[in-house]
CSV table of C-alpha atoms in Angstrom, one decimal:
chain,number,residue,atom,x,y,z
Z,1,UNK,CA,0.0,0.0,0.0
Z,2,UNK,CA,1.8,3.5,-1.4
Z,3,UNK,CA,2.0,5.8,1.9
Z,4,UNK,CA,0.1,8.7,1.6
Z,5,UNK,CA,1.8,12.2,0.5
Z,6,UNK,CA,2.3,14.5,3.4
Z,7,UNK,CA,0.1,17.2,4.0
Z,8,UNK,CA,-0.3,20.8,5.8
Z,9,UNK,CA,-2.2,18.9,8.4
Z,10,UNK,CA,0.4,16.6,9.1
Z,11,UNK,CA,3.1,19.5,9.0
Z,12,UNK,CA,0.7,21.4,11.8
Z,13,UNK,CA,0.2,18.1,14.1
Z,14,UNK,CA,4.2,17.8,14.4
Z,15,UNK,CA,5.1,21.9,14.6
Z,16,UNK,CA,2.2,22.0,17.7
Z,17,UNK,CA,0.3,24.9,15.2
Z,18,UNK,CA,-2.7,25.4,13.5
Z,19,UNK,CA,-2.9,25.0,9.9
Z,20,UNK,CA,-3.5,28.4,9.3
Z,21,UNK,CA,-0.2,29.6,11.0
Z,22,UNK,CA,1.7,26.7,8.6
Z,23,UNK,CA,0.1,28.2,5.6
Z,24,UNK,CA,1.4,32.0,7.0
Z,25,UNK,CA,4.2,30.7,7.8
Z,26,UNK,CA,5.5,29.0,4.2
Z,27,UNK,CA,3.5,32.5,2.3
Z,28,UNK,CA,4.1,35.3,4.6
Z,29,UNK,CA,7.1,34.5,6.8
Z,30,UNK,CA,7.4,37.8,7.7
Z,31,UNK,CA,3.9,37.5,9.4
Z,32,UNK,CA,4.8,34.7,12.4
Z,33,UNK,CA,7.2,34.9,15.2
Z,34,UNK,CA,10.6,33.7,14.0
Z,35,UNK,CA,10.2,30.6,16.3
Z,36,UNK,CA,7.3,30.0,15.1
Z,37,UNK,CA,8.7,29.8,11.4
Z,38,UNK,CA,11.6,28.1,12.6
Z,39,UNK,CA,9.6,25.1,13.3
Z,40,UNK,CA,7.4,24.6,10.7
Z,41,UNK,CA,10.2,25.0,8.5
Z,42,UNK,CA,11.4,22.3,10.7
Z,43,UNK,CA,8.4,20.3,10.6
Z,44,UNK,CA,7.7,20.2,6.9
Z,45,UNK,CA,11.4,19.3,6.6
Z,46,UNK,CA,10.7,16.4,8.8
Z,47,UNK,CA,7.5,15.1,6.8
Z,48,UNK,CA,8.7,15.9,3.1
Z,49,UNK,CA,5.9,18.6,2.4
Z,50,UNK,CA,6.4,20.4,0.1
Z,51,UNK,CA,4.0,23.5,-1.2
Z,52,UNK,CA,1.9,22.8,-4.4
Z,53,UNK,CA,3.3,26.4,-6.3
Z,54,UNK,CA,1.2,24.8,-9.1
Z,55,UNK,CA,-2.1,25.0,-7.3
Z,56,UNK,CA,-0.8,28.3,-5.2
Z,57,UNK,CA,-0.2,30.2,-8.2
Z,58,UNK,CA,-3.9,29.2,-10.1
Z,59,UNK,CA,-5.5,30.2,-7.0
Z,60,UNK,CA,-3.6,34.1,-7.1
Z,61,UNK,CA,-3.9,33.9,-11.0
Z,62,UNK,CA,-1.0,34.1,-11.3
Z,63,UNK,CA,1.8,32.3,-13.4
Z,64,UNK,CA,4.8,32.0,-11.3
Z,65,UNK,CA,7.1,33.0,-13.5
Z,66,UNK,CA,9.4,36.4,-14.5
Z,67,UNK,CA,10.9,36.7,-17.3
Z,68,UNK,CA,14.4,38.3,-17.6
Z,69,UNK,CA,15.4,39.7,-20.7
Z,70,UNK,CA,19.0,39.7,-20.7
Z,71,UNK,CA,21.0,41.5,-23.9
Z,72,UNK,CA,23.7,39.1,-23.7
Z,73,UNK,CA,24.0,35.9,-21.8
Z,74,UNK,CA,27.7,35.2,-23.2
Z,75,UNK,CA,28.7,38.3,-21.0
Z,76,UNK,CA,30.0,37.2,-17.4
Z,77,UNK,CA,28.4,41.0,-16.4
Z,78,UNK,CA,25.0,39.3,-15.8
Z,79,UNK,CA,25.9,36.9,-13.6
Z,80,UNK,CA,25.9,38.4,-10.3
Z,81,UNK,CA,23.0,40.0,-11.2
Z,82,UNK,CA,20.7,37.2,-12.3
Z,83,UNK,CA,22.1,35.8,-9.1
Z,84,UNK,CA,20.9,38.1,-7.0
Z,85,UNK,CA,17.6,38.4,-8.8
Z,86,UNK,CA,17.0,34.6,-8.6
Z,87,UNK,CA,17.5,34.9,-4.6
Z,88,UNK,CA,15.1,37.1,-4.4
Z,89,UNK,CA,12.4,35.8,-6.9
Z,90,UNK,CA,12.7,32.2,-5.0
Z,91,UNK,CA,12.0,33.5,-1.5
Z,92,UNK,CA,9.2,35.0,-3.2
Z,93,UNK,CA,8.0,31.6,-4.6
Z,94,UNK,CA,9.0,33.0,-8.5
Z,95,UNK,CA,10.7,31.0,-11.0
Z,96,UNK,CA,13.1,32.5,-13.6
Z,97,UNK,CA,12.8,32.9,-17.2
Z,98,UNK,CA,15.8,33.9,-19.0
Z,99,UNK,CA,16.0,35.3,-22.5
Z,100,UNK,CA,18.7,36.5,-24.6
Z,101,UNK,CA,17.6,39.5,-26.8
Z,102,UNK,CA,20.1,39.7,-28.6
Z,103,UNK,CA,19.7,35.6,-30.3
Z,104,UNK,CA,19.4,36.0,-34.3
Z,105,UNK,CA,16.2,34.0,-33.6
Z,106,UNK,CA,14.8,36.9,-31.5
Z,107,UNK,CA,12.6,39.1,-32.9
Z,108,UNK,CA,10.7,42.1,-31.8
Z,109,UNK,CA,7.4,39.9,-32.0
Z,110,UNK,CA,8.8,37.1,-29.9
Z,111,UNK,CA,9.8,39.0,-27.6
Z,112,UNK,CA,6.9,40.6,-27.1
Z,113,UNK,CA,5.5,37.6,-26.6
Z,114,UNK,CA,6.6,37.8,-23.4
Z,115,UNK,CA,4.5,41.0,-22.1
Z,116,UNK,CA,1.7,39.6,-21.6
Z,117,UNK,CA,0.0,38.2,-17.8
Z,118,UNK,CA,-0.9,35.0,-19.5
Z,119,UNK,CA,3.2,34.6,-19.8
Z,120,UNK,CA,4.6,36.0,-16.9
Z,121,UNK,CA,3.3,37.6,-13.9
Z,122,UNK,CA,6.5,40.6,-14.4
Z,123,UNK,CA,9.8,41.3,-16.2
Z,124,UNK,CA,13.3,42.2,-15.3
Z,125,UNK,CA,15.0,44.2,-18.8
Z,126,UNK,CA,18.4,44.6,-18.8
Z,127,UNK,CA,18.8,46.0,-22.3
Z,128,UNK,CA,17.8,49.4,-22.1
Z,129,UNK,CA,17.7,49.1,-26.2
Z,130,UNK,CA,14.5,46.7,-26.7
Z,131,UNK,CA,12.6,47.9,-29.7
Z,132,UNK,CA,9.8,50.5,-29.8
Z,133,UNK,CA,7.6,47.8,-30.8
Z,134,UNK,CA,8.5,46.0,-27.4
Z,135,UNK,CA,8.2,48.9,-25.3
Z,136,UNK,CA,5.2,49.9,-26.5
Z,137,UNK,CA,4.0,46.8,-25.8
Z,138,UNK,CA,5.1,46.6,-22.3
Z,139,UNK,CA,4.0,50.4,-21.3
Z,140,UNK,CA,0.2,49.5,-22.9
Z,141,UNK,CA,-1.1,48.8,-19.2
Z,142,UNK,CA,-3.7,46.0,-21.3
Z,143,UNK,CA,-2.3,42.7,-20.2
Z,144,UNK,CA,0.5,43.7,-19.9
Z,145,UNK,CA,2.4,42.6,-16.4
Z,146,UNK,CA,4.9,45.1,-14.5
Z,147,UNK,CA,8.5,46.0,-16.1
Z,148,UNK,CA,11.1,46.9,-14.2
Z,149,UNK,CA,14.7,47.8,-16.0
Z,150,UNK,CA,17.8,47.0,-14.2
Z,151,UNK,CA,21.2,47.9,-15.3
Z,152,UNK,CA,20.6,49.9,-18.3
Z,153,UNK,CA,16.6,52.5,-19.1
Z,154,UNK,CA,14.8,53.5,-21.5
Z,155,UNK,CA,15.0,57.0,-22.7
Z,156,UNK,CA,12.8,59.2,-20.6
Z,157,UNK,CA,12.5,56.9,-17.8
Z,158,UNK,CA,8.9,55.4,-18.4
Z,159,UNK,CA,9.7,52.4,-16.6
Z,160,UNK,CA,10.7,52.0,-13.0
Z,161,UNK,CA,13.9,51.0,-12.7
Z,162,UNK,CA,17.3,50.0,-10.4
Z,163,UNK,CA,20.9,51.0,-11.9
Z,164,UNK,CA,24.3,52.4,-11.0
Z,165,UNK,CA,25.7,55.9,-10.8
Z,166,UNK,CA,27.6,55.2,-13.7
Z,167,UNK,CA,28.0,59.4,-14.3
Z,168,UNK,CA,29.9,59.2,-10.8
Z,169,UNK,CA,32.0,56.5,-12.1
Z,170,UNK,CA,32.9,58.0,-15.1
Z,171,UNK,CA,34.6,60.9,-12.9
Z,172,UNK,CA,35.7,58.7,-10.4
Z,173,UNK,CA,37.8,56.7,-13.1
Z,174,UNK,CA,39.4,60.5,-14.6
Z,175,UNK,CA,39.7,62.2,-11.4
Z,176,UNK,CA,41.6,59.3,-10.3
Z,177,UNK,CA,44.0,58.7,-13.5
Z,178,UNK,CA,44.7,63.0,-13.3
Z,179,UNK,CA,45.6,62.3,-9.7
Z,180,UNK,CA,48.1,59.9,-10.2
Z,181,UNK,CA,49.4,62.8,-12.7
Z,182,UNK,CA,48.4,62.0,-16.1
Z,183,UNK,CA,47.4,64.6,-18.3
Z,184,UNK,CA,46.9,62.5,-21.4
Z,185,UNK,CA,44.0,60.2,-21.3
Z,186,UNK,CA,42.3,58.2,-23.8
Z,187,UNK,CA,38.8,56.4,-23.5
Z,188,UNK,CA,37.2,53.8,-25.1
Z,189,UNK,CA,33.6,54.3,-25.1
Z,190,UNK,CA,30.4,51.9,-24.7
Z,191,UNK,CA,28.2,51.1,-27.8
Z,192,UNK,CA,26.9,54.6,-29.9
Z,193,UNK,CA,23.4,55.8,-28.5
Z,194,UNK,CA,23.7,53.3,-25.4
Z,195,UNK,CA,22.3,54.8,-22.2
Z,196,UNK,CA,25.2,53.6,-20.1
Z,197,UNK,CA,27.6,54.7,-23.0
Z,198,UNK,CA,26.3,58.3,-22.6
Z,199,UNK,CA,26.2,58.5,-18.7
Z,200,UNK,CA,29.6,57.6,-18.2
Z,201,UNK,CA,31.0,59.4,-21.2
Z,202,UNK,CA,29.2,62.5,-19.2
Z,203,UNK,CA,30.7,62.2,-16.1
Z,204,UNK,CA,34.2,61.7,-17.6
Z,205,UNK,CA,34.2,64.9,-19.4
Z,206,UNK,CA,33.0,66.5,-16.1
Z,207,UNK,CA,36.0,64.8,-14.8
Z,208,UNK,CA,38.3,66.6,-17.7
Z,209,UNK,CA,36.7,69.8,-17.3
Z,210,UNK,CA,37.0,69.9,-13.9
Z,211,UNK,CA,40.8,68.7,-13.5
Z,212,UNK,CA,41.8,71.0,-16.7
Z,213,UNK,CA,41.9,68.4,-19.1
Z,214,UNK,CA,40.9,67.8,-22.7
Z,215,UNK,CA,40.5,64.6,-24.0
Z,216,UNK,CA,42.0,65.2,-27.6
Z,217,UNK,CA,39.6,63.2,-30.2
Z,218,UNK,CA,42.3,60.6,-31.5
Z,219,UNK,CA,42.6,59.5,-27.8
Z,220,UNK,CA,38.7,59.0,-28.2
Z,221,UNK,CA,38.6,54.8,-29.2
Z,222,UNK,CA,34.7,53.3,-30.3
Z,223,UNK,CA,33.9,50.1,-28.8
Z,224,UNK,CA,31.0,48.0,-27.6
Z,225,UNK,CA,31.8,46.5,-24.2
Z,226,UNK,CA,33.3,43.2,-25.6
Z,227,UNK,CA,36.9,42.1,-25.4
Z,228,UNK,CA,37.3,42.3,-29.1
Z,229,UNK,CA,36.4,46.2,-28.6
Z,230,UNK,CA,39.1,46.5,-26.6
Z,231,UNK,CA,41.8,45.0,-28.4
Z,232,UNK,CA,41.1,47.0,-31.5
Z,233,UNK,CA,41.3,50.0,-29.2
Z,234,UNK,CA,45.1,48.5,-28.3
Z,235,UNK,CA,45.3,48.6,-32.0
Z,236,UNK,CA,44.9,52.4,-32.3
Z,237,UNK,CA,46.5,52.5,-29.4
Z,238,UNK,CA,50.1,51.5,-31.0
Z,239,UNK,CA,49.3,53.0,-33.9
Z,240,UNK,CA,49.3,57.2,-32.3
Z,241,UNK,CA,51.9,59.3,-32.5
Z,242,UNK,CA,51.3,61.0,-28.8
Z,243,UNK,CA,49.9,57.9,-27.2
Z,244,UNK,CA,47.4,58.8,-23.9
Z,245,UNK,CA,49.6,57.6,-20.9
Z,246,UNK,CA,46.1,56.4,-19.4
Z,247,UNK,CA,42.9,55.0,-20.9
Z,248,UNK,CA,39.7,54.6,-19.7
Z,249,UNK,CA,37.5,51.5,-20.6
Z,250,UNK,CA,33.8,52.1,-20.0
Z,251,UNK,CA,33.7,47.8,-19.5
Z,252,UNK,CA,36.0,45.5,-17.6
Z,253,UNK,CA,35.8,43.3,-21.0
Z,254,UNK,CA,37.2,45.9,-23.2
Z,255,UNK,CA,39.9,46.7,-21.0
Z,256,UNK,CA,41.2,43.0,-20.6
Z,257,UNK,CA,41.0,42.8,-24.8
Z,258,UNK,CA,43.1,46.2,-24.5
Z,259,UNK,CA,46.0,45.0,-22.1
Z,260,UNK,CA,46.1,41.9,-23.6
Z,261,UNK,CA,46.2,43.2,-27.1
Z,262,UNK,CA,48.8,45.5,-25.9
Z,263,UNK,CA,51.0,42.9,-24.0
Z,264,UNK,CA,51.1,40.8,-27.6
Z,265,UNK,CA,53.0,43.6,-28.8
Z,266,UNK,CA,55.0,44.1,-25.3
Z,267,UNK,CA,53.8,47.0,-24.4
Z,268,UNK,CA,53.2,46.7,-20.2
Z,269,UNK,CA,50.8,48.0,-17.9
Z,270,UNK,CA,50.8,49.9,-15.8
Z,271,UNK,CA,54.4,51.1,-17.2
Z,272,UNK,CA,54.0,52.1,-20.5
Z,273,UNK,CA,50.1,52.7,-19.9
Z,274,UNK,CA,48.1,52.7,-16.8
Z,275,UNK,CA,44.1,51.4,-17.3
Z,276,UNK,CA,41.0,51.6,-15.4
Z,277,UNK,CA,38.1,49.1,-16.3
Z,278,UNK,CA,34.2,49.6,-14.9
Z,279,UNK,CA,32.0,46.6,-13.4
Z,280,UNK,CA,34.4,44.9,-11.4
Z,281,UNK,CA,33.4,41.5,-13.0
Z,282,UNK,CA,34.8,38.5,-11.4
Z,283,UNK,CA,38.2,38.1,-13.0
Z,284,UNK,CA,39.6,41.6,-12.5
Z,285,UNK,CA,40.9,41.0,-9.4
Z,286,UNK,CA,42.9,37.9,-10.9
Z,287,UNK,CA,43.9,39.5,-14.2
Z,288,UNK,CA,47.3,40.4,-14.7
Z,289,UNK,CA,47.7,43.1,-13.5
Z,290,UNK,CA,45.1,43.2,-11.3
Z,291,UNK,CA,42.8,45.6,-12.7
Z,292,UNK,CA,42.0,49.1,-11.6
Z,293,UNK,CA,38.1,49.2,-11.8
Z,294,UNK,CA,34.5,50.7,-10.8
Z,295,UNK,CA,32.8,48.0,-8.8
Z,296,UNK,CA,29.2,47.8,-9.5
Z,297,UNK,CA,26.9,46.1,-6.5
Z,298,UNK,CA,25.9,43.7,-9.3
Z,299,UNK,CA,24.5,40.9,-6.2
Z,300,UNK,CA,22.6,44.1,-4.5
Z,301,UNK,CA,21.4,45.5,-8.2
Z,302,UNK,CA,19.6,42.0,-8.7
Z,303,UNK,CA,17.9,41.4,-5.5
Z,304,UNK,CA,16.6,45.1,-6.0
Z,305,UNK,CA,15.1,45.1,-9.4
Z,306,UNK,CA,13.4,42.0,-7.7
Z,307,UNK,CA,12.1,43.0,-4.7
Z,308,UNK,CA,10.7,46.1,-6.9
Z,309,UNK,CA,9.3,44.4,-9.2
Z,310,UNK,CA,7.9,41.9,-6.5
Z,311,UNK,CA,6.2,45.1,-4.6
Z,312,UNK,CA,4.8,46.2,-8.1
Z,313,UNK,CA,3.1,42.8,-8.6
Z,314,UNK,CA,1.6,42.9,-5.3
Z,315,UNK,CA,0.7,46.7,-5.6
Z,316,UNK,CA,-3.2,46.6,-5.3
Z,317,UNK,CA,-3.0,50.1,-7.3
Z,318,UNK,CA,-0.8,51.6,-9.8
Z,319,UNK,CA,2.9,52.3,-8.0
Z,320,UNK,CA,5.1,55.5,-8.9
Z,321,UNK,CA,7.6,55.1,-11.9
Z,322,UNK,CA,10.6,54.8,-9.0
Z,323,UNK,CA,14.6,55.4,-10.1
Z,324,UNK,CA,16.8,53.8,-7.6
Z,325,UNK,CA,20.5,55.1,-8.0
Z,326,UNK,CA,23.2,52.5,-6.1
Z,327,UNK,CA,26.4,54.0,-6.0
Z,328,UNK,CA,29.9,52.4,-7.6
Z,329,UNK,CA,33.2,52.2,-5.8
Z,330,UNK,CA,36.8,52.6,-7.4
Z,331,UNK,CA,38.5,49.6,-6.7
Z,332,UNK,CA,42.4,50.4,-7.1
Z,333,UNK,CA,44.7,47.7,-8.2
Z,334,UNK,CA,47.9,47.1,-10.1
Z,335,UNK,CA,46.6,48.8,-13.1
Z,336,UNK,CA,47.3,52.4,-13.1
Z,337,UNK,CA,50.2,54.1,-11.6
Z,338,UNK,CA,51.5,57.6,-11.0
Z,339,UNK,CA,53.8,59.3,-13.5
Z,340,UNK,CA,55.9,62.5,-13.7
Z,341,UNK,CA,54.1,65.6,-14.2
């Protein structure tokens, strides 16, 4: 004879509660003593039971899922952040949906696929450069389930959205390359027209303006955040006649593809050039050098975009379109170094 599948009952017979605190307990932790949580947790642990999200979410109308729409799952960037979004969603009882937007197979229409209750019960953008198509979509308010962007925005702010200072870390990265006495600094910039591009770009001329500096136009190198980028950046590098003594990179990725590039042709940094990346991904601390960086709270950036879309789902009435600003921190390594004036 098959033994029967545990059930709340059994889970508030063994925890000494009533069924109703078990239930508030696994939905609303934040509603019962801790104790009290503490041992059901304990309890259904003990008996195997295990909440039926299935029957949960049909009851709330609700999916259970949230889709993130990611620009470029290749990019070790996203990581953290899908990290910290999926520790959030989970103690929310959310699954995860990932998408790449940028797949040849993804079109605008597939996408928008997506924006739509009967899909997912929210989404998490981080690609501030979705299609009109999509966002039109999204900001429709018929079916359509809360966005939140994380990361990157839309022009004009018409979603809510989580992100970094990334104008403060453009001057943080050029105040702290003139402090160490260089005078001239290149940059190689994000993707043409990208949000994060622009912000950063912005800051560093603050930076230039505000130290005395110029950044002379040949020392200006286009790239798109990818390692690539940055090794044909190392390219133009070599090829100046008045080489910047400092670059720049607006991504950690394009600076490793500029100091490697460079190191092919034995050129060394910090001593011939001195670099500063911006995200802090995982490896810049192990690069050779070390690299000099802007650390963005990637963990912290996905457990907010979360826990604001979460509150948005919940909302029983239209929220505020909310910005939340986390600051970055200049991590300094054995990338840059102080010259001569």
């Amino acid at each position: 004879m098959e033994s029967k599948a545990p059930n709340i009952s059994d889970v508030a017979k063994l925890a000494g509660v009533s069924t109703a605190t078990v239930s508030r307990a696994l939905s609303k932790p934040e509603t019962v003593a801790e104790s009290t949580r503490i041992a059901v947790l304990a309890a259904a642990e003990e008996t195997g039971y295990r909440v039926n999200l299935s029957a949960r979410n049909l009851r709330r109308q609700r999916t259970g899922a949230i889709v993130i729409l990611v620009p470029n799952l290749g990019n070790p960037f996203f990581s953290e952040i899908l990290a910290g979004i999926e520790t959030a969603l989970s103690h929310a009882d959310f699954n995860m949906l990932v998408v790449d937007t940028r797949q040849a197979y993804m079109k605008p229409q597939l996408v928008s696929e997506y924006l739509h209750a009967t899909r997912a019960d929210g989404i998490i953008a981080l690609d501030g450069s979705l299609p009109d198509a999509v966002l039109a979509a999204a900001s429709s308010g018929a079916g359509a389930p809360p966005v939140i962007f994380a990361c990157e925005w839309t022009p004009h702010d018409r979603f809510p959205s989580v992100r970094v200072n990334n104008a403060r870390g453009g001057e943080m990265a050029i105040s702290h390359l003139a402090g160490l006495g260089h005078r001239r600094i290149g940059m190689i910039s994000g993707p043409q027209d990208n949000v994060l591009t622009g912000a950063r770009t912005r800051g560093a001329m603050e930076a230039f303006a505000a130290h005395g500096l110029e950044l002379d136009p040949a020392n200006l190198f286009p790239g798109d955040f990818s390692l690539e980028a940055g090794a044909r950046a190392g390219l133009s590098w070599l090829d100046l006649t008045h080489r910047p003594t400092a670059v720049f990179c607006q991504s950690d990725q394009m600076a490793f593809g500029f100091i490697s590039e460079l190191a092919r042709h034995g050129v060394s940094v910090p001593g011939d050039v001195s670099v500063v990346g911006f995200d802090d991904i995982n490896i810049a601390r192990r690069f050779i050098p070390a690299l000099t960086t802007l650390r963005q709270p990637r963990t912290w950036l996905g457990v907010s975009a979360a826990e604001l879309l979460i509150s948005h789902i919940q909302a029983t009435s239209s929220l505020a379109i909310e910005t939340k600003v986390l600051e970055v921190d200049l991590m300094v390594r054995d990338s840059t170094r102080a010259i001569d004036a």
